[in-house]
Amino acid sequence: MKIEYLGYEAPQQNVTPGTSVPGATESDTIIVPHRALQGTAMPSVFSTIFPSSGDADLTPHFLKNITHAFCYMHEIVDSAISVPHTLRSAEQMANRGSKLWHSKSQQLVHPQQEDFYSHATTALNPQIATRYWA
């Protein structure tokens, strides 16, 4: 089978940003929300776990569009990223929490202590007043 390419550069050979196709199940959607700058654009698979199919106001078309729109809301870049900003921020916050836990867990007292979790929360909180949003 002969495949004709539109050009030799990666952006010319990839799908356009926002391209979506139905997934393997009714609740799955495969979206390429971003533009490939180098190489091949990797699609993201999104599964809707809520709402049920009985919710008329949340159609698959609406969910695809809002998911694609969230991919443009990253706080550092104004172009689309491969996943919605809320997922990216949650991942970065979880990584930060995990690193904090591993760095401070040796300094914490034995977990049999009654106030272990309040002590751990106090130990893991930053010493200066900050707000960190990945």
mmCIF file with all atom_site columns, N, CA and C in Angstrom, residues 2 4 11 15 23 31 35 47 52 56-57 60 68 97 103 105 109 118:
data_model
loop_
_atom_site.group_PDB
_atom_site.id
_atom_site.type_symbol
_atom_site.label_atom_id
_atom_site.label_alt_id
_atom_site.label_comp_id
_atom_site.label_asym_id
_atom_site.label_entity_id
_atom_site.label_seq_id
_atom_site.pdbx_PDB_ins_code
_atom_site.Cartn_x
_atom_site.Cartn_y
_atom_site.Cartn_z
_atom_site.occupancy
_atom_site.B_iso_or_equiv
_atom_site.pdbx_formal_charge
_atom_site.auth_seq_id
_atom_site.auth_comp_id
_atom_site.auth_asym_id
_atom_site.auth_atom_id
_atom_site.pdbx_PDB_model_num
ATOM 1  N N  . LYS A 1 2   ? 0.668   2.105  -0.935 1.00 0.00 ? 2   LYS A N  1
ATOM 2  C CA . LYS A 1 2   ? 1.466   3.311  -1.053 1.00 0.00 ? 2   LYS A CA 1
ATOM 3  C C  . LYS A 1 2   ? 0.825   4.436  -0.243 1.00 0.00 ? 2   LYS A C  1
ATOM 4  N N  . GLU A 1 4   ? 0.988   8.446  0.532  1.00 0.00 ? 4   GLU A N  1
ATOM 5  C CA . GLU A 1 4   ? 1.502   9.724  0.052  1.00 0.00 ? 4   GLU A CA 1
ATOM 6  C C  . GLU A 1 4   ? 1.563   10.703 1.219  1.00 0.00 ? 4   GLU A C  1
ATOM 7  N N  . PRO A 1 11  ? 5.551   18.193 11.291 1.00 0.00 ? 11  PRO A N  1
ATOM 8  C CA . PRO A 1 11  ? 4.232   18.827 11.393 1.00 0.00 ? 11  PRO A CA 1
ATOM 9  C C  . PRO A 1 11  ? 3.351   18.593 10.165 1.00 0.00 ? 11  PRO A C  1
ATOM 10 N N  . VAL A 1 15  ? -1.306  14.520 12.287 1.00 0.00 ? 15  VAL A N  1
ATOM 11 C CA . VAL A 1 15  ? -2.684  15.003 12.254 1.00 0.00 ? 15  VAL A CA 1
ATOM 12 C C  . VAL A 1 15  ? -2.728  16.414 12.826 1.00 0.00 ? 15  VAL A C  1
ATOM 13 N N  . GLY A 1 23  ? -12.888 5.753  20.811 1.00 0.00 ? 23  GLY A N  1
ATOM 14 C CA . GLY A 1 23  ? -12.007 4.721  21.342 1.00 0.00 ? 23  GLY A CA 1
ATOM 15 C C  . GLY A 1 23  ? -12.607 3.343  21.206 1.00 0.00 ? 23  GLY A C  1
ATOM 16 N N  . ILE A 1 31  ? -7.610  11.520 21.514 1.00 0.00 ? 31  ILE A N  1
ATOM 17 C CA . ILE A 1 31  ? -7.440  12.900 21.065 1.00 0.00 ? 31  ILE A CA 1
ATOM 18 C C  . ILE A 1 31  ? -5.950  13.200 20.906 1.00 0.00 ? 31  ILE A C  1
ATOM 19 N N  . ARG A 1 35  ? 0.212   20.074 18.777 1.00 0.00 ? 35  ARG A N  1
ATOM 20 C CA . ARG A 1 35  ? 0.903   20.032 17.496 1.00 0.00 ? 35  ARG A CA 1
ATOM 21 C C  . ARG A 1 35  ? 2.280   19.421 17.726 1.00 0.00 ? 35  ARG A C  1
ATOM 22 N N  . SER A 1 47  ? -10.906 8.378  29.082 1.00 0.00 ? 47  SER A N  1
ATOM 23 C CA . SER A 1 47  ? -12.080 7.566  29.404 1.00 0.00 ? 47  SER A CA 1
ATOM 24 C C  . SER A 1 47  ? -13.002 8.367  30.304 1.00 0.00 ? 47  SER A C  1
ATOM 25 N N  . SER A 1 52  ? -23.085 9.366  33.242 1.00 0.00 ? 52  SER A N  1
ATOM 26 C CA . SER A 1 52  ? -23.656 8.229  32.534 1.00 0.00 ? 52  SER A CA 1
ATOM 27 C C  . SER A 1 52  ? -24.184 8.696  31.185 1.00 0.00 ? 52  SER A C  1
ATOM 28 N N  . ALA A 1 56  ? -27.995 14.249 29.079 1.00 0.00 ? 56  ALA A N  1
ATOM 29 C CA . ALA A 1 56  ? -28.108 14.802 27.733 1.00 0.00 ? 56  ALA A CA 1
ATOM 30 C C  . ALA A 1 56  ? -27.237 16.033 27.538 1.00 0.00 ? 56  ALA A C  1
ATOM 31 N N  . ASP A 1 57  ? -26.988 16.798 28.607 1.00 0.00 ? 57  ASP A N  1
ATOM 32 C CA . ASP A 1 57  ? -26.218 18.024 28.440 1.00 0.00 ? 57  ASP A CA 1
ATOM 33 C C  . ASP A 1 57  ? -24.717 17.783 28.312 1.00 0.00 ? 57  ASP A C  1
ATOM 34 N N  . PRO A 1 60  ? -20.774 13.455 24.136 1.00 0.00 ? 60  PRO A N  1
ATOM 35 C CA . PRO A 1 60  ? -19.371 13.155 23.822 1.00 0.00 ? 60  PRO A CA 1
ATOM 36 C C  . PRO A 1 60  ? -18.684 14.303 23.077 1.00 0.00 ? 60  PRO A C  1
ATOM 37 N N  . HIS A 1 68  ? -10.229 19.271 25.020 1.00 0.00 ? 68  HIS A N  1
ATOM 38 C CA . HIS A 1 68  ? -9.286  19.936 24.117 1.00 0.00 ? 68  HIS A CA 1
ATOM 39 C C  . HIS A 1 68  ? -9.005  21.363 24.588 1.00 0.00 ? 68  HIS A C  1
ATOM 40 N N  . GLY A 1 97  ? 4.829   16.098 46.276 1.00 0.00 ? 97  GLY A N  1
ATOM 41 C CA . GLY A 1 97  ? 4.488   15.514 47.570 1.00 0.00 ? 97  GLY A CA 1
ATOM 42 C C  . GLY A 1 97  ? 5.260   14.241 47.846 1.00 0.00 ? 97  GLY A C  1
ATOM 43 N N  . SER A 1 103 ? 11.977  12.644 51.353 1.00 0.00 ? 103 SER A N  1
ATOM 44 C CA . SER A 1 103 ? 13.078  13.388 51.963 1.00 0.00 ? 103 SER A CA 1
ATOM 45 C C  . SER A 1 103 ? 12.883  13.571 53.466 1.00 0.00 ? 103 SER A C  1
ATOM 46 N N  . SER A 1 105 ? 10.667  11.549 55.468 1.00 0.00 ? 105 SER A N  1
ATOM 47 C CA . SER A 1 105 ? 10.135  10.386 56.187 1.00 0.00 ? 105 SER A CA 1
ATOM 48 C C  . SER A 1 105 ? 11.128  9.800  57.188 1.00 0.00 ? 105 SER A C  1
ATOM 49 N N  . VAL A 1 109 ? 8.853   10.525 63.432 1.00 0.00 ? 109 VAL A N  1
ATOM 50 C CA . VAL A 1 109 ? 8.854   9.546  64.515 1.00 0.00 ? 109 VAL A CA 1
ATOM 51 C C  . VAL A 1 109 ? 8.113   8.286  64.080 1.00 0.00 ? 109 VAL A C  1
ATOM 52 N N  . SER A 1 118 ? -0.564  14.318 62.175 1.00 0.00 ? 118 SER A N  1
ATOM 53 C CA . SER A 1 118 ? -0.471  15.767 62.396 1.00 0.00 ? 118 SER A CA 1
ATOM 54 C C  . SER A 1 118 ? 0.994   16.196 62.458 1.00 0.00 ? 118 SER A C  1
#
